[in-house]
Short mmCIF file of C-alpha atoms in Angstrom, two decimals:
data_model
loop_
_atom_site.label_atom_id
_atom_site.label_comp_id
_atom_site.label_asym_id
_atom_site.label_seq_id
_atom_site.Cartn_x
_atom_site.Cartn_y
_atom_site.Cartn_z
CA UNK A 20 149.03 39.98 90.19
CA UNK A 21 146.52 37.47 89.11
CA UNK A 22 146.45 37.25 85.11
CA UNK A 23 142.72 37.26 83.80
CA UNK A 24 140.91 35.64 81.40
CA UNK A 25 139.31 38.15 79.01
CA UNK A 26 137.44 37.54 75.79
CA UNK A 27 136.52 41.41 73.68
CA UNK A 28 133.73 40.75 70.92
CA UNK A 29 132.15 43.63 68.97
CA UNK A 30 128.48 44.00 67.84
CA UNK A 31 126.71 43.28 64.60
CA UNK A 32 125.81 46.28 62.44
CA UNK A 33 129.03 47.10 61.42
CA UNK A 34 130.90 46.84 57.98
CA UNK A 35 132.49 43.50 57.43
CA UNK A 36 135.17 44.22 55.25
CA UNK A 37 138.20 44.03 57.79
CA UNK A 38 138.62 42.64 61.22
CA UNK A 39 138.05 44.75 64.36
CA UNK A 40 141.25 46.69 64.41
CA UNK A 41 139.89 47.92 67.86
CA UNK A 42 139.60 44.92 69.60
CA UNK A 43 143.12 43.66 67.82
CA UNK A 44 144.92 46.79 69.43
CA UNK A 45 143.69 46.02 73.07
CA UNK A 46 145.01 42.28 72.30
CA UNK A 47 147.92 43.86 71.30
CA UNK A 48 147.97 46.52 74.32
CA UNK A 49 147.26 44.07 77.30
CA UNK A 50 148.96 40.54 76.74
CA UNK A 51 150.95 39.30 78.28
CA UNK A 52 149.90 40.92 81.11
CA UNK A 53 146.86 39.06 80.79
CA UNK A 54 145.15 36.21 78.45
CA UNK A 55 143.31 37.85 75.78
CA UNK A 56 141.06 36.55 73.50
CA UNK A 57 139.15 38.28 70.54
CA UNK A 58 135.92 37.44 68.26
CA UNK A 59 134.30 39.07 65.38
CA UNK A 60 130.59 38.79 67.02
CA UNK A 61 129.76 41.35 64.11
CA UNK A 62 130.82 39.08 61.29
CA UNK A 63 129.59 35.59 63.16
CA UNK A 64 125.76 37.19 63.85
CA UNK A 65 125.84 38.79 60.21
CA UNK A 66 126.50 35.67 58.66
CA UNK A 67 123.87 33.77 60.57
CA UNK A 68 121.34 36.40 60.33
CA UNK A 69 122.14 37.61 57.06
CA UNK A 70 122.03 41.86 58.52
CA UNK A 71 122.49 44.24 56.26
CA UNK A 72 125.36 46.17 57.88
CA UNK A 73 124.76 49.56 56.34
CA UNK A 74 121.75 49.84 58.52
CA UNK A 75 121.04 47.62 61.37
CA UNK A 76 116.99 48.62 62.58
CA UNK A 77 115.76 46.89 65.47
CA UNK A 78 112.31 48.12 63.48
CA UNK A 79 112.83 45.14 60.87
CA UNK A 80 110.59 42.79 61.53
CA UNK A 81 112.23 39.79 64.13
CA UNK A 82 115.64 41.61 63.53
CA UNK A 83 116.29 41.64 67.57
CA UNK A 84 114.42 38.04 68.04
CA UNK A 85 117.20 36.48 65.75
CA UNK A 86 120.18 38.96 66.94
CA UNK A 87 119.54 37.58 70.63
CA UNK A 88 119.47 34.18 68.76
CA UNK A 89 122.46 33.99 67.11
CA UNK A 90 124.03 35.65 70.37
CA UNK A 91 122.68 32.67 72.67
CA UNK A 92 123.95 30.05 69.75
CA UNK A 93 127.61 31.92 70.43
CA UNK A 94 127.39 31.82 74.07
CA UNK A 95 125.74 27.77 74.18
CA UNK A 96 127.57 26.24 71.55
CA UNK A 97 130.45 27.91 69.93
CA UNK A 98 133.77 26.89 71.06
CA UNK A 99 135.13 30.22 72.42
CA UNK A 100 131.80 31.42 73.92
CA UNK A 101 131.22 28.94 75.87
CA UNK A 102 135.00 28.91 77.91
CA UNK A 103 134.88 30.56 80.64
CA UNK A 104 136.23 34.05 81.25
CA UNK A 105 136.62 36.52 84.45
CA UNK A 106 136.04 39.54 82.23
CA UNK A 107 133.75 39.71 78.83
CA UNK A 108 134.38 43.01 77.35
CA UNK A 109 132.18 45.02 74.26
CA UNK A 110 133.09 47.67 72.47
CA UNK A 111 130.14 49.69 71.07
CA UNK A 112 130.64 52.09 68.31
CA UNK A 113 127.34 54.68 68.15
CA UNK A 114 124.06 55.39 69.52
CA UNK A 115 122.25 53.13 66.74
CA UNK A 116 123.85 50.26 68.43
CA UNK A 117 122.35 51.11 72.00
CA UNK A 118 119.44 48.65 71.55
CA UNK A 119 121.16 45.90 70.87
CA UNK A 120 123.94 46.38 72.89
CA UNK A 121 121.39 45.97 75.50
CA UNK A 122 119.89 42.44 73.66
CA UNK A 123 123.84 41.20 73.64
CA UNK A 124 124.26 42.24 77.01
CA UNK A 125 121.24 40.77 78.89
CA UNK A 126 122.24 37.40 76.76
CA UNK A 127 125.98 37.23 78.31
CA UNK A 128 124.35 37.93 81.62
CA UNK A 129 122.06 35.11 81.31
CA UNK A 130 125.00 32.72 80.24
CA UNK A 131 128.14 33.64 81.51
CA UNK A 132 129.46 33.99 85.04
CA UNK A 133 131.90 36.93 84.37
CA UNK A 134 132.39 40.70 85.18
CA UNK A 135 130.83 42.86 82.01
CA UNK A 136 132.39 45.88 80.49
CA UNK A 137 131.42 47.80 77.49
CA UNK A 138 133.72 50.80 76.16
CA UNK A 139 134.13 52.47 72.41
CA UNK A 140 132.80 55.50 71.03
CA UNK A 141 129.18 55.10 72.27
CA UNK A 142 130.29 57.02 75.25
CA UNK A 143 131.09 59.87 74.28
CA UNK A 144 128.85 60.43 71.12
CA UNK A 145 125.51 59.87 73.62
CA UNK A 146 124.50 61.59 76.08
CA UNK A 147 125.49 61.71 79.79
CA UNK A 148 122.86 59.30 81.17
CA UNK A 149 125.29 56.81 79.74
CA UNK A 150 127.62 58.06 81.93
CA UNK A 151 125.88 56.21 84.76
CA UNK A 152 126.18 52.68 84.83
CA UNK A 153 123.19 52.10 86.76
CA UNK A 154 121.48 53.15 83.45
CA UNK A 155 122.42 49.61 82.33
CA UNK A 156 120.31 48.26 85.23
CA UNK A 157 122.22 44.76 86.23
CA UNK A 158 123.57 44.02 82.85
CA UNK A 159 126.64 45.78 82.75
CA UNK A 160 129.43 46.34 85.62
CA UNK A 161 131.85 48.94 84.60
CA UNK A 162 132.21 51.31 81.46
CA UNK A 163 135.62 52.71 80.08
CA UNK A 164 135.44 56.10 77.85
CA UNK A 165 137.92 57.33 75.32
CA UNK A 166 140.98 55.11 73.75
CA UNK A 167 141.11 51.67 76.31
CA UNK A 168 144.79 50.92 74.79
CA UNK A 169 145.94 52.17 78.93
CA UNK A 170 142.62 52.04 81.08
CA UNK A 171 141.74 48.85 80.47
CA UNK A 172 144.79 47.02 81.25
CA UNK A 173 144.89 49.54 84.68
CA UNK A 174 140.88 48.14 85.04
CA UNK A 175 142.34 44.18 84.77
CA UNK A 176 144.64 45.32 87.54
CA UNK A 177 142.18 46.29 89.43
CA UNK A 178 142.33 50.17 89.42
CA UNK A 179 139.46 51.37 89.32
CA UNK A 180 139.58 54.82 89.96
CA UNK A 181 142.10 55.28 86.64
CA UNK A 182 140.49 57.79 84.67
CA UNK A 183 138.08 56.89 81.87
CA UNK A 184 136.69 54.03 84.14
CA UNK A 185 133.24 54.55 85.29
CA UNK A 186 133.97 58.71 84.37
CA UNK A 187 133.56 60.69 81.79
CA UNK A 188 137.27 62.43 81.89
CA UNK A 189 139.67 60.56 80.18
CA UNK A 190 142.93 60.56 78.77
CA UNK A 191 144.21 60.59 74.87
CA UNK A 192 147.39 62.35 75.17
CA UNK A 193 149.08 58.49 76.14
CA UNK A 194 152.18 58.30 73.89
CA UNK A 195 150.81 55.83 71.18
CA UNK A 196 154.36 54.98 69.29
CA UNK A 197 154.92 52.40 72.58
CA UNK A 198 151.58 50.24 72.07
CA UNK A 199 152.28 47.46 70.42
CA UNK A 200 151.32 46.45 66.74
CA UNK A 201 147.21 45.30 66.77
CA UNK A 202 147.65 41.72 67.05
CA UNK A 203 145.22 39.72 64.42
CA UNK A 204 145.90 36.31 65.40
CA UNK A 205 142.60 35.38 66.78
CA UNK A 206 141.27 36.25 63.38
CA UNK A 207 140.77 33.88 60.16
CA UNK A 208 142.05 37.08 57.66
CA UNK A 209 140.95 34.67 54.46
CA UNK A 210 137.28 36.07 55.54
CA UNK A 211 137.91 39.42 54.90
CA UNK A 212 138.66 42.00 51.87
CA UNK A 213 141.10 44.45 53.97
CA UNK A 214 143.13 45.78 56.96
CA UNK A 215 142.62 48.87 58.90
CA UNK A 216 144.91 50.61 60.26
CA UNK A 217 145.11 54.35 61.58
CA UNK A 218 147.55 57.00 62.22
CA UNK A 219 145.51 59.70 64.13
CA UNK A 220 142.67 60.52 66.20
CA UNK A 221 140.68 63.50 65.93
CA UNK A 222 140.32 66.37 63.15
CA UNK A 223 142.37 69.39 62.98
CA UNK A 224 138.62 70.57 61.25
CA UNK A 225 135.39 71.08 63.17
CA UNK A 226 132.40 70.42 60.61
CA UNK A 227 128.87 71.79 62.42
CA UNK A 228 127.71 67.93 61.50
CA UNK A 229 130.21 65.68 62.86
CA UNK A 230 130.71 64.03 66.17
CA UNK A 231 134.41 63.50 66.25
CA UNK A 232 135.16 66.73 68.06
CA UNK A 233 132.93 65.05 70.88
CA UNK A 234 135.48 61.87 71.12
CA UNK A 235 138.64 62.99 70.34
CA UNK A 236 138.51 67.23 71.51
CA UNK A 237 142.21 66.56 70.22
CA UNK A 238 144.31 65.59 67.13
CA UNK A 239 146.62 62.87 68.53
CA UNK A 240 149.02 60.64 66.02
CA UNK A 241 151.12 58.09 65.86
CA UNK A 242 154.86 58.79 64.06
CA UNK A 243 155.25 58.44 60.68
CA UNK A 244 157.70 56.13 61.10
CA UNK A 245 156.05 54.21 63.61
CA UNK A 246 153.09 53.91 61.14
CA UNK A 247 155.43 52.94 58.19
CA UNK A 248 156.70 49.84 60.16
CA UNK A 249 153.42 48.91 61.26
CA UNK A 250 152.03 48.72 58.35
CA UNK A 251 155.72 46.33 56.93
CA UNK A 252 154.61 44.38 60.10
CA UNK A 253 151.60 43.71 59.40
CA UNK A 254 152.54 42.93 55.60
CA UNK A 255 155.24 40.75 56.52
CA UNK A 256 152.87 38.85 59.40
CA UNK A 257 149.43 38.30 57.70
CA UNK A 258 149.33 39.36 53.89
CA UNK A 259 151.72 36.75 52.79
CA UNK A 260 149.35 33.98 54.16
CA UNK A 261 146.30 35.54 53.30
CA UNK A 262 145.54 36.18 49.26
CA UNK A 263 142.37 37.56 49.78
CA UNK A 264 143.38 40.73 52.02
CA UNK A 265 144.79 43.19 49.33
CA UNK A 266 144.87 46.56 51.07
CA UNK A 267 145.10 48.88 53.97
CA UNK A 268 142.22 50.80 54.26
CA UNK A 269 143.25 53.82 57.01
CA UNK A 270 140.57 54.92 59.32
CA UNK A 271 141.92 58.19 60.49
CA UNK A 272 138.94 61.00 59.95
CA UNK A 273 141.79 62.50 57.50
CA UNK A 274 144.93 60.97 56.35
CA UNK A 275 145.91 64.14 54.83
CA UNK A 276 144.91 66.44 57.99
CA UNK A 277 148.33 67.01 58.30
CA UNK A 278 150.90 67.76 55.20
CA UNK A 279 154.02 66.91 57.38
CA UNK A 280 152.38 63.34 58.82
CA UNK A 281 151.85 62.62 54.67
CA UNK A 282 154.87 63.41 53.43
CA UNK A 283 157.06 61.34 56.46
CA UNK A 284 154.43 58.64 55.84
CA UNK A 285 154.43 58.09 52.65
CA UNK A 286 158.73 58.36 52.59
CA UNK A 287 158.44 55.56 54.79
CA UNK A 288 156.44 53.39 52.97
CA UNK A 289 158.59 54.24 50.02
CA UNK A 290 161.62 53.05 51.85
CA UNK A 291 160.05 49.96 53.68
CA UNK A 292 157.97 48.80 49.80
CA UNK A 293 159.73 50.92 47.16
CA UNK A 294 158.34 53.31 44.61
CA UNK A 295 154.92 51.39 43.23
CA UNK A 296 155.33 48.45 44.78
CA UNK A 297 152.50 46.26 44.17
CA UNK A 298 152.56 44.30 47.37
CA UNK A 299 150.33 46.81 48.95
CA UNK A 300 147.46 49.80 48.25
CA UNK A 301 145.95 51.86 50.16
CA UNK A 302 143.52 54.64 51.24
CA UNK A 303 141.36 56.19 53.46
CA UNK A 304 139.13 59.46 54.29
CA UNK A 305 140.74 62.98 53.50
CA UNK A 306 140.44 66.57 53.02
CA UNK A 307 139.90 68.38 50.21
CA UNK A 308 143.27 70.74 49.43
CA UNK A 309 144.56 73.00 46.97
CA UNK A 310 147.96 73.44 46.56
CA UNK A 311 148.75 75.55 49.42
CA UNK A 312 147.91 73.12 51.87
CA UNK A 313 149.35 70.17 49.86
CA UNK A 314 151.29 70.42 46.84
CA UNK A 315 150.91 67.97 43.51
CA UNK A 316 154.48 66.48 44.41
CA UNK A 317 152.98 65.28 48.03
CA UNK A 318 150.28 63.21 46.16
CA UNK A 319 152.40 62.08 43.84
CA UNK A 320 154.54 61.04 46.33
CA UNK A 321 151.32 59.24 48.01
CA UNK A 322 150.94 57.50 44.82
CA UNK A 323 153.78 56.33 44.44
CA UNK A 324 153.60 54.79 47.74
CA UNK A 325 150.66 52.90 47.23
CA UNK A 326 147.66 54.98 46.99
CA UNK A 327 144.73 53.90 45.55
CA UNK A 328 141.56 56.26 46.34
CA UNK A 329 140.35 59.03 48.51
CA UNK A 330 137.02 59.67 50.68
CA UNK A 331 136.55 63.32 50.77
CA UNK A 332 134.00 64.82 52.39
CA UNK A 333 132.37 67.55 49.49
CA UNK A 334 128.91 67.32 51.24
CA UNK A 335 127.47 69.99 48.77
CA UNK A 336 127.94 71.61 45.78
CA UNK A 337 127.36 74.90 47.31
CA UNK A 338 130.26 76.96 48.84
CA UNK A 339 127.57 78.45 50.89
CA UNK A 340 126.52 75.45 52.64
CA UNK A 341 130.19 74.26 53.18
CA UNK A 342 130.89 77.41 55.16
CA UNK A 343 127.82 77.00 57.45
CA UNK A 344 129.12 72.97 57.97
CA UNK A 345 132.39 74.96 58.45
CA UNK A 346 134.24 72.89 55.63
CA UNK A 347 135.16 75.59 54.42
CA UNK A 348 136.68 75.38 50.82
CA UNK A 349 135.87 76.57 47.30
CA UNK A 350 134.53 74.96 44.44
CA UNK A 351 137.86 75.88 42.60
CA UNK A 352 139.60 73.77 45.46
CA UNK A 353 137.34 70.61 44.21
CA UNK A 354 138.19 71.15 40.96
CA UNK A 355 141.67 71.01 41.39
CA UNK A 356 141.58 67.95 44.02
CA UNK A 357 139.42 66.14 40.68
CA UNK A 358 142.45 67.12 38.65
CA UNK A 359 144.90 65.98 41.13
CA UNK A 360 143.51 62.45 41.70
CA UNK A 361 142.21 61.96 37.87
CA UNK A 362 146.06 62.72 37.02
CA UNK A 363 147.59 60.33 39.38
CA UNK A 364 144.96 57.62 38.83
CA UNK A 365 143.95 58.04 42.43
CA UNK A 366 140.33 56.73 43.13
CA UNK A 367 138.12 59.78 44.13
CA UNK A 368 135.21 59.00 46.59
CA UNK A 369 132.69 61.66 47.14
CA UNK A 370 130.76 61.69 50.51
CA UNK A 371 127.76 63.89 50.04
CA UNK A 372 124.71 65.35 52.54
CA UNK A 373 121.66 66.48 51.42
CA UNK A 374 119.71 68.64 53.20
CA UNK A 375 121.80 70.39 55.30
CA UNK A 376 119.03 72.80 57.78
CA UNK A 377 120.50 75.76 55.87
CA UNK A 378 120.53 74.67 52.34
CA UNK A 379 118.18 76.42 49.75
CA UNK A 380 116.84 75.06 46.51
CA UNK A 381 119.52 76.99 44.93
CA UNK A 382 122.14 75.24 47.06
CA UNK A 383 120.87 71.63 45.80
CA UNK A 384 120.82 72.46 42.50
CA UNK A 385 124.49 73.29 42.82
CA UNK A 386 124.91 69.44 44.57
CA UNK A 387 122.95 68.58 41.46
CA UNK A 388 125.45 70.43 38.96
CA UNK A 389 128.39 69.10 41.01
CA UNK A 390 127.39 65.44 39.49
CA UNK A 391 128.41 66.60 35.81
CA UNK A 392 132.14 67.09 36.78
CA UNK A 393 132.06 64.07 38.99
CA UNK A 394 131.60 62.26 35.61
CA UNK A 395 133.30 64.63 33.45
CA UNK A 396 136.56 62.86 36.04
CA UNK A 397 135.51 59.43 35.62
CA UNK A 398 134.28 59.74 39.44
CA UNK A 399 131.50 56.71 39.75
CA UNK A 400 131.57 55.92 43.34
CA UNK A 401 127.58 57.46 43.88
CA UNK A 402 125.94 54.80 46.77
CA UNK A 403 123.73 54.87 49.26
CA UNK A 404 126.78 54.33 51.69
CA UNK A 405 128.44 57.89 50.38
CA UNK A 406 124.95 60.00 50.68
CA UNK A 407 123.88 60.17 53.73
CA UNK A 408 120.28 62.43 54.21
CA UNK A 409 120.95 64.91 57.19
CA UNK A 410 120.27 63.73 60.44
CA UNK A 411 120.80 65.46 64.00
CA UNK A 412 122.59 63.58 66.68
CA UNK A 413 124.10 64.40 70.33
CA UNK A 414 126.90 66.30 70.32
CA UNK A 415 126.90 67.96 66.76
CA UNK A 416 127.18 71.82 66.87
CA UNK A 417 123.97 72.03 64.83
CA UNK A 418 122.30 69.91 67.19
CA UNK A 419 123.18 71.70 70.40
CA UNK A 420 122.69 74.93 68.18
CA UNK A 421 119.21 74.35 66.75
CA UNK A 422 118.28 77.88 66.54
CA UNK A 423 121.04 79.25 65.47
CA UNK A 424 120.41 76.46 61.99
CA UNK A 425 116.80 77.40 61.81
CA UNK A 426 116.25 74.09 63.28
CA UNK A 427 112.64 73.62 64.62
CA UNK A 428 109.90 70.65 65.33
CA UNK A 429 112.39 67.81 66.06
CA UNK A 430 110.81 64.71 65.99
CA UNK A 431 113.35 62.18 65.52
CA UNK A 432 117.17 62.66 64.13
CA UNK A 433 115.79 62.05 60.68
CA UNK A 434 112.33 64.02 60.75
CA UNK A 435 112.36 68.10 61.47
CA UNK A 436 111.88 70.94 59.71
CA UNK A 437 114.20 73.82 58.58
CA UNK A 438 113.45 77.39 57.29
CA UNK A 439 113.82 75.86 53.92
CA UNK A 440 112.81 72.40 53.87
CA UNK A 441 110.96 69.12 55.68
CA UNK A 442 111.63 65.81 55.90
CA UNK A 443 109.22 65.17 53.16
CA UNK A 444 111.02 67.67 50.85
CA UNK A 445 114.41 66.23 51.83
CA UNK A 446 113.43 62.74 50.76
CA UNK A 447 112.26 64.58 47.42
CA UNK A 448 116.14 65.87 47.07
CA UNK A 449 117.80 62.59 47.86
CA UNK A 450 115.44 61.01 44.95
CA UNK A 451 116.53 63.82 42.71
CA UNK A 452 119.92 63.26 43.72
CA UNK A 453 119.85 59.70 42.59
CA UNK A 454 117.74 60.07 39.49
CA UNK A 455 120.44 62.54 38.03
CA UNK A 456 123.07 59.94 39.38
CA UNK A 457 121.72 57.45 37.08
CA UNK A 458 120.83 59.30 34.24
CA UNK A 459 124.76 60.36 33.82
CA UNK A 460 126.11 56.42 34.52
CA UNK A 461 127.65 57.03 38.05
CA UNK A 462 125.25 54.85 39.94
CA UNK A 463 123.41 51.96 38.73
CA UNK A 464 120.75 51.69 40.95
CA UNK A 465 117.46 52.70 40.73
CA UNK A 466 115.85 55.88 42.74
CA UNK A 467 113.75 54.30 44.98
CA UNK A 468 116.45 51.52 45.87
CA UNK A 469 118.48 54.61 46.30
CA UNK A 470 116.69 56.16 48.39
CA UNK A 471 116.02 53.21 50.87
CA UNK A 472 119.50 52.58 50.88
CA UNK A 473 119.80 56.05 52.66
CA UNK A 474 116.93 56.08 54.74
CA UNK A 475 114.97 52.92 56.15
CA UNK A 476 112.05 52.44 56.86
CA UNK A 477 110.70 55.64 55.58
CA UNK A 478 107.04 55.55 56.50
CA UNK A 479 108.44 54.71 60.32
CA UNK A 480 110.53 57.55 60.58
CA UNK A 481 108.12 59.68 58.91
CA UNK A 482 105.35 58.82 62.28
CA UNK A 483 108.29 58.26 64.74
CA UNK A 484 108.45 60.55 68.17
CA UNK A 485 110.84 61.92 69.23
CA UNK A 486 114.19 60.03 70.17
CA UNK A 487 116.04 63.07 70.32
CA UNK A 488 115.20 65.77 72.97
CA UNK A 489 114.51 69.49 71.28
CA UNK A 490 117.45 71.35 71.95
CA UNK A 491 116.29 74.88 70.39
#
């Protein structure tokens, strides 16, 4: 079989903390069978543009004039864009990155002579137009949906008809524990602060506001002990070279979904490190327990085995407005996950929504109230990039169930109305939000830096039409 030349890039908008651990893992999954090469286009168009990766806005002034710039310098000048390949693969993570998946796309069109492929996410979180590659006019040749670890490898063999490629029915049941380790070697790891890594895909939860459900309908894993060594691989590989890296940052939607995953985890790590090793640290997004889901001993156990801090998704500070997200746990449950992580010195990250379509005044001033024992337990990890103002998008229950939310006069994700509030009023809250932040010490910005932190471009949104159809 003839071995191809392939080169995977990402797009810019993204966080550039750690290399791509997606395109690293198809490295990993497809050589030798065929040459591989990856780049960081996120990182190399962020540093020449200077984006601001917590929001990428094609509505900034010349931001897609210089994107399709610094895309054209990559593709003319740089060293690995200009080789030439048989296949030029990008992976594109969400809907905001539609537009300028398009400007990369029509730019490697222009310049390269090679078949085109996108796959990620994007998929599978948009709607089914994007299912049909003509929808990419000429600037695209095939699309793979779900987890490429398999398909794309079957797509350089020229199968075509293996599922996922050019269809929307894909597998993610593949055994994971045989792919090999993600494979960083294309990758200068001086330039960044971290690793990813990740155990599972999916949620064994189904919040009303979230889009994993849509990509991964189920919770798939790698072994604990298959996760323990990759993560001594990795150590023993890149973080003895590279000072800078100094953790693992997991990007499973919960590393503590499941109590039995934790506990062989964390053993693992134990046995591969020791107890409190300081070679590595570690964290990632979670759930927040009480002791019947997961005892003190398992987090002390975590601790032990490296971990630093938490992401938990509290959204609100009403138990009301958790049970319409379907989250689903008490404010006594928070209190004793503060306890927990303020006990073992564990660093507790709040993510937070305001203006969920069902929440009452009463319901923010409970978010509001939640603040005081966020700094009662030393919690000061308030940001724009932990609040997030509600906003609808395809494939979230409360979305496809408008009505049933109260949800009426969509204009755009970020501007409709609710029985109980506007878009107007909901900037009001997020302002409030981040005045009473910064009156108690847990943020230091300002509220109106706050605020455009969490939404851009305000006055646009505000006057936008519709980019979302009105499902109600």
């Amino acid at each position: 079989m003839e071995k191809k030349n392939v080169l995977l890039i990402n797009l810019p908008g993204l966080e550039t903390a750690a290399p791509p651990i997606s395109l690293a893992t198809l490295k990993a999954a497809i050589e030798p069978a065929h040459q591989i090469k990856t780049f960081d286009l996120n990182f190399y168009i962020n540093k020449i543009v200077g984006l601001d990766s917590n929001f990428l806005s094609l509505e900034q002034p010349g931001i897609g004039i210089k994107i399709e710039a610094a895309a054209t310098l990559f593709f003319t000048h740089h060293p690995i864009g200009t080789e030439t390949y048989d296949v030029i693969g990008i992976s594109i993570l969400s809907i905001w990155q539609e537009e300028i998946a398009k400007i990369i796309l029509h730019v490697i069109r222009k310049h390269k002579n090679a078949k085109i492929i996108a796959g990620g996410p994007f998929f599978v979180y948009s709607d089914k137009k994007h299912f049909n590659k003509e929808y990419w006019s000429d600037n695209l040749d095939a699309f793979i949906v779900g987890d490429a670890e398999i398909s794309l490898k079957q797509y350089l063999d020229g199968n075509f008809t293996y599922p996922g490629i050019n269809d929307s029915k894909y597998d993610i049941t593949f055994n994971r524990d045989i792919i090999n380790f993600p494979n960083y070697d294309d990758f200068d790891l001086n330039l960044y602060e971290e690793m990813q890594v990740v155990q599972s895909k999916g949620c064994v939860r189904r919040c009303s506001f979230c889009t994993v459900p849509a990509v991964w309908p189920k919770y798939v894993y790698k072994s604990s002990s298959r996760m323990a060594d990759e993560i001594l691989y990795q150590y023993n590989k890149y973080y003895y070279k590279n000072q800078k890296a100094q953790k693992f940052h997991f990007i499973d939607s919960l590393i503590n979904g499941s109590k039995k995953l934790l506990d062989q985890t964390t053993n693992g790590l134990i046995q591969n490190f020791g107890k409190n090793s300081e070679k590595i640290f570690w964290g990632g997004q979670a759930i927040c327990t009480n002791q019947n889901h997961i005892p003190l001993r398992l987090y002390k156990q975590a601790a032990e085995a490296g971990l630093k801090y938490l992401i938990t998704g509290i959204e609100s500070g009403s138990e009301t407005v958790r049970w319409d997200m379907n989250k689903k746990f008490k404010n006594l449950d928070i209190l004793n996950f503060l306890m927990i992580c303020y006990k073992l010195k564990i660093n507790f990250v709040p993510l937070m929504i305001i203006g969920f379509p069902t929440e009452t005044e009463n319901d923010f001033q409970s978010t509001l109230d939640l603040l005081t024992l966020f700094k009662k337990f030393g919690v000061n990890f308030i940001t724009p990039r932990t609040t997030a103002l509600m906003s609808l998008g395809p494939n979230m229950d409360v979305t496809i169930n408008a009505k049933k939310y109260g949800i009426s006069n969509i204009r755009n994700s970020w501007n409709w109305n609710s029985k109980f509030h506007d878009f107007d009023e909901r900037i009001n809250r997020i302002y409030r939000y981040a005045s009473r932040a910064a009156e108690l010490g847990l943020t230091s910005m300002s509220p109106d830096d706050f605020v455009a932190g969490c939404v851009p471009n305000i006055d646009s949104v505000r006057s936008k039409t519709a980019e979302l159809q009105a499902i109600q």
